[in-house]
Amino acid sequence: MSAAKNRYETKDHQRSRSDSPWSKWHRIKGQLWVLAWLFFCRWTPKPFNRWRLFWLRLFGADVVGRPYVDASARVKYPWHMRIEHKACIGPDSNIYSLGRVIIRERVSITQEVYVCTGTHDLSDPRLPLMTAPIEFKQDAFIGVRALLLPGVVVGEGAVVGGGAVVTKDVEPWTVVGGNPAKPIGKREPLNFEI
């Protein structure tokens, strides 16, 4: 087994491809969350951010300080997410948090970004779900329509260019772009308090 595969947690209680990897309670809680976001948050204007954070906390998100989560953003399972002070999840972004997602202080996840913590073990005919955490370190910036795959860490101050597909860790203060994302530049560390 490769080092990359060791990062994954496999949901091996699936007896077949059609079995859910989640317990009945987990699925019910997930549906309640979808309805709560739709009825209480999805329609809210930008100044209602505290209200949206309240609902994220209510459903188990670890919210530190006052980050911003746009009303059109989607979070699959908030109880798998930590978001810290002054971080931002932009319009139409999708945090597909089948596994843990950690968004540190001042991270900007711009519009239509897709953060995916799940995949399937293609070597097993049951195709069991495999999850691996994704972490965004302080001051990282994720450009429009970027795709981040399971198990990556985006380093402090790193920039992921628009449309990039991130399959590997991004070093601190590095700019990456393309498919798959490769280093295309460096960024100067921030030396002031935001």
Short mmCIF file of N, CA, C and O in Angstrom, two decimals, residues 12-148:
data_model
loop_
_atom_site.label_atom_id
_atom_site.label_comp_id
_atom_site.label_asym_id
_atom_site.label_seq_id
_atom_site.Cartn_x
_atom_site.Cartn_y
_atom_site.Cartn_z
N ASP A 12 -15.14 0.32 5.27
CA ASP A 12 -15.20 -1.05 4.78
C ASP A 12 -16.41 -1.85 5.21
O ASP A 12 -16.45 -3.02 4.99
N HIS A 13 -17.40 -1.22 5.81
CA HIS A 13 -18.58 -1.98 6.17
C HIS A 13 -19.59 -2.07 5.01
O HIS A 13 -20.65 -2.64 5.17
N GLN A 14 -19.23 -1.52 3.85
CA GLN A 14 -20.10 -1.67 2.69
C GLN A 14 -20.02 -3.10 2.18
O GLN A 14 -18.95 -3.60 1.87
N ARG A 15 -21.16 -3.78 2.13
CA ARG A 15 -21.17 -5.16 1.65
C ARG A 15 -21.23 -5.24 0.12
O ARG A 15 -20.85 -6.23 -0.47
N SER A 16 -21.74 -4.18 -0.52
CA SER A 16 -21.81 -4.14 -1.98
C SER A 16 -21.72 -2.69 -2.44
O SER A 16 -21.76 -1.77 -1.63
N ARG A 17 -21.64 -2.51 -3.75
CA ARG A 17 -21.57 -1.16 -4.30
C ARG A 17 -22.80 -0.32 -3.95
O ARG A 17 -22.73 0.88 -3.84
N SER A 18 -23.94 -0.98 -3.79
CA SER A 18 -25.19 -0.24 -3.56
C SER A 18 -25.43 0.09 -2.09
O SER A 18 -26.33 0.86 -1.77
N ASP A 19 -24.64 -0.47 -1.17
CA ASP A 19 -24.78 -0.15 0.25
C ASP A 19 -24.23 1.25 0.54
O ASP A 19 -23.21 1.65 -0.02
N SER A 20 -24.89 1.95 1.44
CA SER A 20 -24.38 3.25 1.87
C SER A 20 -23.23 3.04 2.84
O SER A 20 -23.28 2.16 3.69
N PRO A 21 -22.20 3.87 2.74
CA PRO A 21 -21.11 3.79 3.72
C PRO A 21 -21.48 4.44 5.05
O PRO A 21 -20.71 4.37 6.00
N TRP A 22 -22.65 5.07 5.13
CA TRP A 22 -23.04 5.81 6.32
C TRP A 22 -24.15 5.09 7.06
O TRP A 22 -24.99 4.43 6.47
N SER A 23 -24.19 5.29 8.36
CA SER A 23 -25.26 4.73 9.19
C SER A 23 -26.58 5.42 8.84
O SER A 23 -26.59 6.51 8.26
N LYS A 24 -27.67 4.80 9.25
CA LYS A 24 -28.99 5.38 9.00
C LYS A 24 -29.09 6.76 9.67
O LYS A 24 -29.60 7.71 9.06
N TRP A 25 -28.62 6.87 10.92
CA TRP A 25 -28.67 8.14 11.64
C TRP A 25 -27.86 9.22 10.91
O TRP A 25 -28.29 10.37 10.79
N HIS A 26 -26.70 8.86 10.39
CA HIS A 26 -25.85 9.80 9.67
C HIS A 26 -26.58 10.32 8.44
O HIS A 26 -26.55 11.51 8.13
N ARG A 27 -27.26 9.44 7.72
CA ARG A 27 -28.01 9.84 6.52
C ARG A 27 -29.19 10.74 6.89
O ARG A 27 -29.45 11.73 6.20
N ILE A 28 -29.89 10.42 7.97
CA ILE A 28 -31.02 11.26 8.41
C ILE A 28 -30.51 12.65 8.81
O ILE A 28 -31.07 13.67 8.41
N LYS A 29 -29.43 12.68 9.59
CA LYS A 29 -28.85 13.95 10.01
C LYS A 29 -28.43 14.78 8.79
O LYS A 29 -28.63 15.99 8.75
N GLY A 30 -27.87 14.10 7.79
CA GLY A 30 -27.47 14.79 6.56
C GLY A 30 -28.66 15.41 5.84
O GLY A 30 -28.57 16.54 5.33
N GLN A 31 -29.77 14.70 5.78
CA GLN A 31 -30.97 15.24 5.14
C GLN A 31 -31.56 16.41 5.94
O GLN A 31 -32.03 17.39 5.35
N LEU A 32 -31.54 16.30 7.26
CA LEU A 32 -32.01 17.41 8.09
C LEU A 32 -31.16 18.66 7.86
O LEU A 32 -31.68 19.79 7.79
N TRP A 33 -29.84 18.45 7.71
CA TRP A 33 -28.94 19.57 7.44
C TRP A 33 -29.28 20.22 6.10
O TRP A 33 -29.35 21.45 6.00
N VAL A 34 -29.51 19.43 5.06
CA VAL A 34 -29.85 19.97 3.74
C VAL A 34 -31.10 20.84 3.84
O VAL A 34 -31.15 21.96 3.31
N LEU A 35 -32.12 20.35 4.54
CA LEU A 35 -33.36 21.10 4.69
C LEU A 35 -33.15 22.37 5.51
O LEU A 35 -33.68 23.43 5.17
N ALA A 36 -32.38 22.27 6.59
CA ALA A 36 -32.12 23.44 7.43
C ALA A 36 -31.43 24.54 6.63
O ALA A 36 -31.82 25.71 6.69
N TRP A 37 -30.39 24.17 5.86
CA TRP A 37 -29.67 25.18 5.07
C TRP A 37 -30.60 25.79 4.02
O TRP A 37 -30.60 27.01 3.81
N LEU A 38 -31.39 24.96 3.35
CA LEU A 38 -32.31 25.44 2.32
C LEU A 38 -33.33 26.43 2.89
O LEU A 38 -33.51 27.52 2.35
N PHE A 39 -33.98 26.06 3.98
CA PHE A 39 -35.06 26.89 4.50
C PHE A 39 -34.60 28.07 5.35
O PHE A 39 -35.23 29.11 5.37
N PHE A 40 -33.48 27.92 6.07
CA PHE A 40 -33.07 28.96 7.00
C PHE A 40 -31.87 29.79 6.55
O PHE A 40 -31.62 30.86 7.12
N CYS A 41 -31.12 29.34 5.55
CA CYS A 41 -29.87 30.03 5.20
C CYS A 41 -29.71 30.38 3.73
O CYS A 41 -29.19 31.45 3.41
N ARG A 42 -30.10 29.52 2.85
CA ARG A 42 -29.80 29.67 1.42
C ARG A 42 -30.31 30.99 0.84
O ARG A 42 -29.71 31.54 -0.06
N TRP A 43 -31.38 31.51 1.36
CA TRP A 43 -32.00 32.74 0.85
C TRP A 43 -31.47 34.00 1.51
O TRP A 43 -31.80 35.10 1.12
N THR A 44 -30.62 33.87 2.53
CA THR A 44 -30.23 35.03 3.34
C THR A 44 -29.23 35.93 2.63
O THR A 44 -28.32 35.45 1.94
N PRO A 45 -29.36 37.25 2.81
CA PRO A 45 -28.38 38.18 2.22
C PRO A 45 -27.06 38.16 3.00
O PRO A 45 -26.98 37.62 4.10
N LYS A 46 -26.06 38.77 2.42
CA LYS A 46 -24.71 38.77 2.97
C LYS A 46 -24.63 39.17 4.45
O LYS A 46 -23.93 38.52 5.23
N PRO A 47 -25.36 40.21 4.90
CA PRO A 47 -25.25 40.60 6.31
C PRO A 47 -25.77 39.56 7.31
O PRO A 47 -25.55 39.71 8.50
N PHE A 48 -26.41 38.50 6.84
CA PHE A 48 -26.93 37.46 7.73
C PHE A 48 -25.89 36.38 8.00
O PHE A 48 -26.24 35.27 8.39
N ASN A 49 -24.63 36.69 7.84
CA ASN A 49 -23.58 35.69 8.03
C ASN A 49 -23.61 35.06 9.42
O ASN A 49 -23.45 33.85 9.57
N ARG A 50 -23.84 35.86 10.45
CA ARG A 50 -23.88 35.30 11.82
C ARG A 50 -24.98 34.25 11.95
O ARG A 50 -24.83 33.26 12.66
N TRP A 51 -26.09 34.49 11.28
CA TRP A 51 -27.21 33.54 11.28
C TRP A 51 -26.76 32.23 10.64
O TRP A 51 -27.02 31.15 11.15
N ARG A 52 -26.07 32.29 9.51
CA ARG A 52 -25.58 31.08 8.84
C ARG A 52 -24.56 30.35 9.72
O ARG A 52 -24.57 29.12 9.81
N LEU A 53 -23.69 31.11 10.38
CA LEU A 53 -22.71 30.48 11.27
C LEU A 53 -23.41 29.78 12.44
O LEU A 53 -22.97 28.72 12.88
N PHE A 54 -24.50 30.39 12.92
CA PHE A 54 -25.28 29.75 13.98
C PHE A 54 -25.75 28.37 13.53
O PHE A 54 -25.63 27.39 14.28
N TRP A 55 -26.29 28.25 12.33
CA TRP A 55 -26.79 26.96 11.83
C TRP A 55 -25.67 25.97 11.59
O TRP A 55 -25.81 24.77 11.87
N LEU A 56 -24.53 26.44 11.11
CA LEU A 56 -23.37 25.55 10.96
C LEU A 56 -22.95 24.99 12.31
O LEU A 56 -22.72 23.79 12.46
N ARG A 57 -22.87 25.87 13.32
CA ARG A 57 -22.51 25.42 14.68
C ARG A 57 -23.54 24.43 15.22
O ARG A 57 -23.19 23.42 15.83
N LEU A 58 -24.82 24.74 15.00
CA LEU A 58 -25.90 23.88 15.49
C LEU A 58 -25.76 22.46 14.95
O LEU A 58 -26.05 21.49 15.64
N PHE A 59 -25.26 22.33 13.71
CA PHE A 59 -25.08 21.02 13.10
C PHE A 59 -23.66 20.50 13.25
O PHE A 59 -23.25 19.59 12.53
N GLY A 60 -22.90 21.06 14.18
CA GLY A 60 -21.63 20.45 14.57
C GLY A 60 -20.37 21.01 13.95
O GLY A 60 -19.28 20.50 14.22
N ALA A 61 -20.47 22.05 13.12
CA ALA A 61 -19.25 22.66 12.58
C ALA A 61 -18.47 23.31 13.70
O ALA A 61 -19.05 23.88 14.63
N ASP A 62 -17.16 23.22 13.62
CA ASP A 62 -16.26 23.86 14.58
C ASP A 62 -15.94 25.25 14.02
O ASP A 62 -15.09 25.38 13.15
N VAL A 63 -16.65 26.25 14.48
CA VAL A 63 -16.52 27.62 13.97
C VAL A 63 -15.76 28.44 15.01
O VAL A 63 -16.20 28.56 16.15
N VAL A 64 -14.63 29.02 14.60
CA VAL A 64 -13.79 29.81 15.49
C VAL A 64 -13.82 31.26 15.04
O VAL A 64 -13.55 31.55 13.87
N GLY A 65 -14.13 32.18 15.95
CA GLY A 65 -14.17 33.59 15.59
C GLY A 65 -15.34 33.88 14.67
O GLY A 65 -16.42 33.33 14.81
N ARG A 66 -15.09 34.74 13.68
CA ARG A 66 -16.14 35.10 12.75
C ARG A 66 -15.65 34.94 11.30
O ARG A 66 -15.25 35.90 10.65
N PRO A 67 -15.72 33.73 10.77
CA PRO A 67 -15.46 33.55 9.34
C PRO A 67 -16.69 33.97 8.53
O PRO A 67 -17.72 34.34 9.10
N TYR A 68 -16.59 33.89 7.21
CA TYR A 68 -17.72 34.21 6.34
C TYR A 68 -18.04 32.98 5.49
O TYR A 68 -17.15 32.39 4.88
N VAL A 69 -19.33 32.62 5.45
CA VAL A 69 -19.79 31.53 4.59
C VAL A 69 -20.95 32.08 3.76
O VAL A 69 -21.98 32.49 4.32
N ASP A 70 -20.78 32.12 2.46
CA ASP A 70 -21.80 32.65 1.57
C ASP A 70 -23.06 31.78 1.61
O ASP A 70 -22.98 30.56 1.79
N ALA A 71 -24.20 32.41 1.41
CA ALA A 71 -25.49 31.69 1.45
C ALA A 71 -25.59 30.65 0.35
O ALA A 71 -26.28 29.64 0.51
N SER A 72 -24.91 30.85 -0.77
CA SER A 72 -25.00 29.89 -1.88
C SER A 72 -23.97 28.77 -1.77
O SER A 72 -23.96 27.85 -2.58
N ALA A 73 -23.08 28.85 -0.78
CA ALA A 73 -22.09 27.77 -0.58
C ALA A 73 -22.81 26.51 -0.09
O ALA A 73 -23.87 26.58 0.51
N ARG A 74 -22.19 25.37 -0.36
CA ARG A 74 -22.74 24.09 0.09
C ARG A 74 -21.70 23.38 0.94
O ARG A 74 -20.55 23.26 0.53
N VAL A 75 -22.14 22.90 2.09
CA VAL A 75 -21.28 22.11 2.98
C VAL A 75 -22.00 20.78 3.17
O VAL A 75 -23.12 20.75 3.68
N LYS A 76 -21.38 19.68 2.76
CA LYS A 76 -22.04 18.37 2.82
C LYS A 76 -22.36 17.96 4.25
O LYS A 76 -23.51 17.70 4.59
N TYR A 77 -21.34 17.81 5.08
CA TYR A 77 -21.52 17.43 6.48
C TYR A 77 -20.78 18.43 7.35
O TYR A 77 -19.57 18.31 7.54
N PRO A 78 -21.48 19.43 7.91
CA PRO A 78 -20.79 20.47 8.68
C PRO A 78 -20.04 19.93 9.89
O PRO A 78 -19.05 20.51 10.32
N TRP A 79 -20.47 18.79 10.43
CA TRP A 79 -19.80 18.22 11.60
C TRP A 79 -18.41 17.70 11.27
O TRP A 79 -17.66 17.32 12.15
N HIS A 80 -18.03 17.70 9.99
CA HIS A 80 -16.67 17.32 9.58
C HIS A 80 -15.81 18.55 9.28
O HIS A 80 -14.70 18.41 8.77
N MET A 81 -16.31 19.76 9.53
CA MET A 81 -15.61 20.97 9.11
C MET A 81 -15.20 21.83 10.29
O MET A 81 -15.94 21.98 11.25
N ARG A 82 -14.00 22.40 10.17
CA ARG A 82 -13.54 23.46 11.08
C ARG A 82 -13.22 24.67 10.21
O ARG A 82 -12.51 24.54 9.21
N ILE A 83 -13.74 25.82 10.60
CA ILE A 83 -13.45 27.07 9.88
C ILE A 83 -13.11 28.13 10.91
O ILE A 83 -13.80 28.28 11.92
N GLU A 84 -12.01 28.84 10.65
CA GLU A 84 -11.47 29.78 11.63
C GLU A 84 -11.68 31.24 11.24
O GLU A 84 -12.10 31.53 10.11
N HIS A 85 -11.34 32.11 12.15
CA HIS A 85 -11.58 33.56 12.06
C HIS A 85 -11.10 34.16 10.73
O HIS A 85 -9.99 33.89 10.28
N LYS A 86 -11.98 34.95 10.13
CA LYS A 86 -11.73 35.70 8.89
C LYS A 86 -11.51 34.82 7.67
O LYS A 86 -11.08 35.31 6.62
N ALA A 87 -11.76 33.52 7.78
CA ALA A 87 -11.73 32.66 6.58
C ALA A 87 -13.02 32.92 5.80
O ALA A 87 -14.00 33.43 6.35
N CYS A 88 -13.01 32.56 4.53
CA CYS A 88 -14.16 32.84 3.68
C CYS A 88 -14.43 31.66 2.75
O CYS A 88 -13.51 31.15 2.11
N ILE A 89 -15.70 31.24 2.69
CA ILE A 89 -16.15 30.27 1.70
C ILE A 89 -17.08 31.05 0.76
O ILE A 89 -18.15 31.49 1.16
N GLY A 90 -16.65 31.23 -0.47
CA GLY A 90 -17.33 32.10 -1.41
C GLY A 90 -18.55 31.50 -2.09
O GLY A 90 -18.89 30.33 -1.88
N PRO A 91 -19.19 32.30 -2.95
CA PRO A 91 -20.42 31.90 -3.62
C PRO A 91 -20.27 30.61 -4.42
O PRO A 91 -19.27 30.41 -5.12
N ASP A 92 -21.26 29.75 -4.30
CA ASP A 92 -21.38 28.51 -5.07
C ASP A 92 -20.22 27.54 -4.86
O ASP A 92 -20.04 26.61 -5.64
N SER A 93 -19.44 27.74 -3.81
CA SER A 93 -18.39 26.77 -3.49
C SER A 93 -19.03 25.54 -2.86
O SER A 93 -20.09 25.62 -2.25
N ASN A 94 -18.36 24.40 -3.02
CA ASN A 94 -18.90 23.14 -2.52
C ASN A 94 -17.85 22.48 -1.64
O ASN A 94 -16.79 22.07 -2.12
N ILE A 95 -18.14 22.41 -0.34
CA ILE A 95 -17.25 21.72 0.61
C ILE A 95 -17.85 20.33 0.80
O ILE A 95 -18.74 20.13 1.61
N TYR A 96 -17.37 19.38 0.00
CA TYR A 96 -17.89 18.01 0.01
C TYR A 96 -17.15 17.25 1.10
O TYR A 96 -16.24 16.48 0.86
N SER A 97 -17.58 17.52 2.34
CA SER A 97 -16.86 17.09 3.53
C SER A 97 -17.27 15.70 4.00
O SER A 97 -17.78 15.53 5.11
N LEU A 98 -16.99 14.70 3.19
CA LEU A 98 -17.19 13.32 3.62
C LEU A 98 -16.16 12.96 4.68
O LEU A 98 -16.39 12.12 5.53
N GLY A 99 -15.01 13.62 4.61
CA GLY A 99 -13.95 13.53 5.62
C GLY A 99 -13.71 14.93 6.17
O GLY A 99 -14.39 15.89 5.80
N ARG A 100 -12.74 15.06 7.01
CA ARG A 100 -12.46 16.32 7.72
C ARG A 100 -11.94 17.40 6.77
O ARG A 100 -11.09 17.13 5.92
N VAL A 101 -12.46 18.63 6.91
CA VAL A 101 -11.97 19.80 6.19
C VAL A 101 -11.62 20.84 7.24
O VAL A 101 -12.44 21.19 8.09
N ILE A 102 -10.38 21.33 7.18
CA ILE A 102 -9.90 22.33 8.14
C ILE A 102 -9.52 23.58 7.35
O ILE A 102 -8.63 23.53 6.49
N ILE A 103 -10.18 24.69 7.66
CA ILE A 103 -9.95 25.96 6.98
C ILE A 103 -9.43 26.94 8.02
O ILE A 103 -10.18 27.40 8.89
N ARG A 104 -8.14 27.22 7.96
CA ARG A 104 -7.49 28.06 8.97
C ARG A 104 -7.79 29.55 8.75
O ARG A 104 -8.43 29.93 7.77
N GLU A 105 -7.26 30.40 9.64
CA GLU A 105 -7.53 31.83 9.61
C GLU A 105 -7.16 32.46 8.27
O GLU A 105 -6.13 32.15 7.68
N ARG A 106 -8.04 33.36 7.82
CA ARG A 106 -7.83 34.22 6.65
C ARG A 106 -7.69 33.46 5.34
O ARG A 106 -7.17 33.99 4.36
N VAL A 107 -8.15 32.22 5.28
CA VAL A 107 -8.17 31.48 4.01
C VAL A 107 -9.30 32.01 3.16
O VAL A 107 -10.40 32.26 3.66
N SER A 108 -9.04 32.22 1.88
CA SER A 108 -10.08 32.63 0.94
C SER A 108 -10.36 31.50 -0.04
O SER A 108 -9.48 31.12 -0.82
N ILE A 109 -11.56 30.95 0.04
CA ILE A 109 -12.01 29.96 -0.93
C ILE A 109 -13.02 30.70 -1.79
O ILE A 109 -14.11 31.04 -1.34
N THR A 110 -12.63 31.00 -3.03
CA THR A 110 -13.44 31.87 -3.87
C THR A 110 -14.59 31.09 -4.52
O THR A 110 -14.85 29.93 -4.19
N GLN A 111 -15.26 31.73 -5.46
CA GLN A 111 -16.48 31.18 -6.02
C GLN A 111 -16.26 29.88 -6.81
O GLN A 111 -15.26 29.72 -7.49
N GLU A 112 -17.22 28.98 -6.64
CA GLU A 112 -17.32 27.72 -7.38
C GLU A 112 -16.15 26.76 -7.15
O GLU A 112 -15.90 25.86 -7.97
N VAL A 113 -15.45 26.91 -6.06
CA VAL A 113 -14.38 25.97 -5.72
C VAL A 113 -15.03 24.66 -5.24
O VAL A 113 -16.05 24.67 -4.57
N TYR A 114 -14.40 23.53 -5.60
CA TYR A 114 -14.91 22.22 -5.17
C TYR A 114 -13.85 21.54 -4.32
O TYR A 114 -12.75 21.25 -4.80
N VAL A 115 -14.17 21.32 -3.05
CA VAL A 115 -13.27 20.69 -2.09
C VAL A 115 -13.83 19.29 -1.82
O VAL A 115 -14.89 19.15 -1.22
N CYS A 116 -13.13 18.25 -2.28
CA CYS A 116 -13.66 16.89 -2.23
C CYS A 116 -12.78 15.98 -1.38
O CYS A 116 -11.64 15.70 -1.74
N THR A 117 -13.33 15.51 -0.26
CA THR A 117 -12.55 14.66 0.65
C THR A 117 -12.81 13.17 0.44
O THR A 117 -12.30 12.36 1.20
N GLY A 118 -13.58 12.80 -0.57
CA GLY A 118 -13.92 11.39 -0.76
C GLY A 118 -13.60 10.87 -2.14
O GLY A 118 -13.58 11.61 -3.12
N THR A 119 -13.32 9.58 -2.20
CA THR A 119 -13.12 8.86 -3.45
C THR A 119 -13.52 7.41 -3.19
O THR A 119 -14.09 7.10 -2.15
N HIS A 120 -13.21 6.52 -4.11
CA HIS A 120 -13.54 5.11 -3.94
C HIS A 120 -12.31 4.25 -4.19
O HIS A 120 -11.46 4.60 -4.99
N ASP A 121 -12.24 3.13 -3.50
CA ASP A 121 -11.15 2.18 -3.69
C ASP A 121 -11.46 1.36 -4.94
O ASP A 121 -12.27 0.43 -4.90
N LEU A 122 -10.84 1.72 -6.05
CA LEU A 122 -11.12 1.06 -7.33
C LEU A 122 -10.51 -0.33 -7.43
O LEU A 122 -10.82 -1.07 -8.36
N SER A 123 -9.68 -0.70 -6.46
CA SER A 123 -9.10 -2.04 -6.47
C SER A 123 -10.03 -3.06 -5.81
O SER A 123 -9.75 -4.26 -5.84
N ASP A 124 -11.11 -2.60 -5.22
CA ASP A 124 -12.07 -3.47 -4.54
C ASP A 124 -13.38 -3.45 -5.34
O ASP A 124 -13.92 -2.37 -5.61
N PRO A 125 -13.93 -4.62 -5.72
CA PRO A 125 -15.16 -4.63 -6.52
C PRO A 125 -16.36 -3.98 -5.83
O PRO A 125 -17.29 -3.54 -6.49
N ARG A 126 -16.32 -3.86 -4.49
CA ARG A 126 -17.41 -3.18 -3.77
C ARG A 126 -17.32 -1.67 -3.90
O ARG A 126 -18.24 -0.95 -3.56
N LEU A 127 -16.17 -1.16 -4.36
CA LEU A 127 -15.91 0.27 -4.48
C LEU A 127 -16.19 1.03 -3.18
O LEU A 127 -16.92 2.02 -3.16
N PRO A 128 -15.61 0.58 -2.06
CA PRO A 128 -15.90 1.26 -0.79
C PRO A 128 -15.41 2.70 -0.80
O PRO A 128 -14.40 3.03 -1.43
N LEU A 129 -16.15 3.53 -0.09
CA LEU A 129 -15.79 4.93 0.06
C LEU A 129 -14.49 5.04 0.84
O LEU A 129 -14.28 4.34 1.82
N MET A 130 -13.62 5.93 0.38
CA MET A 130 -12.38 6.25 1.08
C MET A 130 -12.36 7.77 1.28
O MET A 130 -12.66 8.51 0.35
N THR A 131 -12.04 8.20 2.48
CA THR A 131 -11.96 9.63 2.74
C THR A 131 -10.58 9.99 3.26
O THR A 131 -9.90 9.16 3.87
N ALA A 132 -10.18 11.22 2.99
CA ALA A 132 -8.93 11.76 3.53
C ALA A 132 -9.14 13.25 3.78
O ALA A 132 -9.81 13.92 2.99
N PRO A 133 -8.59 13.77 4.86
CA PRO A 133 -8.81 15.19 5.19
C PRO A 133 -8.15 16.14 4.21
O PRO A 133 -7.18 15.78 3.54
N ILE A 134 -8.68 17.33 4.14
CA ILE A 134 -8.07 18.43 3.39
C ILE A 134 -7.89 19.58 4.38
O ILE A 134 -8.80 19.89 5.14
N GLU A 135 -6.70 20.18 4.35
CA GLU A 135 -6.43 21.30 5.24
C GLU A 135 -5.90 22.49 4.46
O GLU A 135 -5.04 22.33 3.59
N PHE A 136 -6.43 23.66 4.79
CA PHE A 136 -5.97 24.92 4.22
C PHE A 136 -5.29 25.69 5.35
O PHE A 136 -5.93 26.03 6.34
N LYS A 137 -4.00 25.96 5.21
CA LYS A 137 -3.26 26.70 6.24
C LYS A 137 -3.55 28.20 6.12
O LYS A 137 -4.08 28.67 5.10
N GLN A 138 -3.16 28.97 7.13
CA GLN A 138 -3.44 30.41 7.18
C GLN A 138 -3.06 31.12 5.90
O GLN A 138 -2.03 30.84 5.29
N ASP A 139 -3.92 32.08 5.51
CA ASP A 139 -3.66 33.01 4.41
C ASP A 139 -3.58 32.36 3.03
O ASP A 139 -3.14 32.99 2.08
N ALA A 140 -4.02 31.12 2.89
CA ALA A 140 -4.06 30.50 1.56
C ALA A 140 -5.20 31.13 0.75
O ALA A 140 -6.20 31.60 1.31
N PHE A 141 -5.03 31.13 -0.56
CA PHE A 141 -6.04 31.69 -1.47
C PHE A 141 -6.33 30.66 -2.55
O PHE A 141 -5.42 30.21 -3.24
N ILE A 142 -7.62 30.31 -2.69
CA ILE A 142 -8.02 29.29 -3.65
C ILE A 142 -8.85 29.97 -4.74
O ILE A 142 -9.93 30.50 -4.47
N GLY A 143 -8.34 29.96 -5.97
CA GLY A 143 -8.98 30.67 -7.08
C GLY A 143 -10.24 29.99 -7.59
O GLY A 143 -10.51 28.82 -7.33
N VAL A 144 -10.99 30.73 -8.39
CA VAL A 144 -12.27 30.32 -8.92
C VAL A 144 -12.21 28.95 -9.60
O VAL A 144 -11.27 28.64 -10.31
N ARG A 145 -13.19 28.12 -9.31
CA ARG A 145 -13.39 26.81 -9.91
C ARG A 145 -12.22 25.83 -9.74
O ARG A 145 -12.08 24.89 -10.52
N ALA A 146 -11.41 26.04 -8.74
CA ALA A 146 -10.34 25.07 -8.46
C ALA A 146 -10.99 23.81 -7.87
O ALA A 146 -12.06 23.85 -7.28
N LEU A 147 -10.31 22.67 -8.08
CA LEU A 147 -10.75 21.38 -7.54
C LEU A 147 -9.64 20.85 -6.66
O LEU A 147 -8.49 20.73 -7.11
N LEU A 148 -9.97 20.55 -5.40
CA LEU A 148 -8.99 20.00 -4.47
C LEU A 148 -9.41 18.59 -4.11
O LEU A 148 -10.53 18.36 -3.67
#
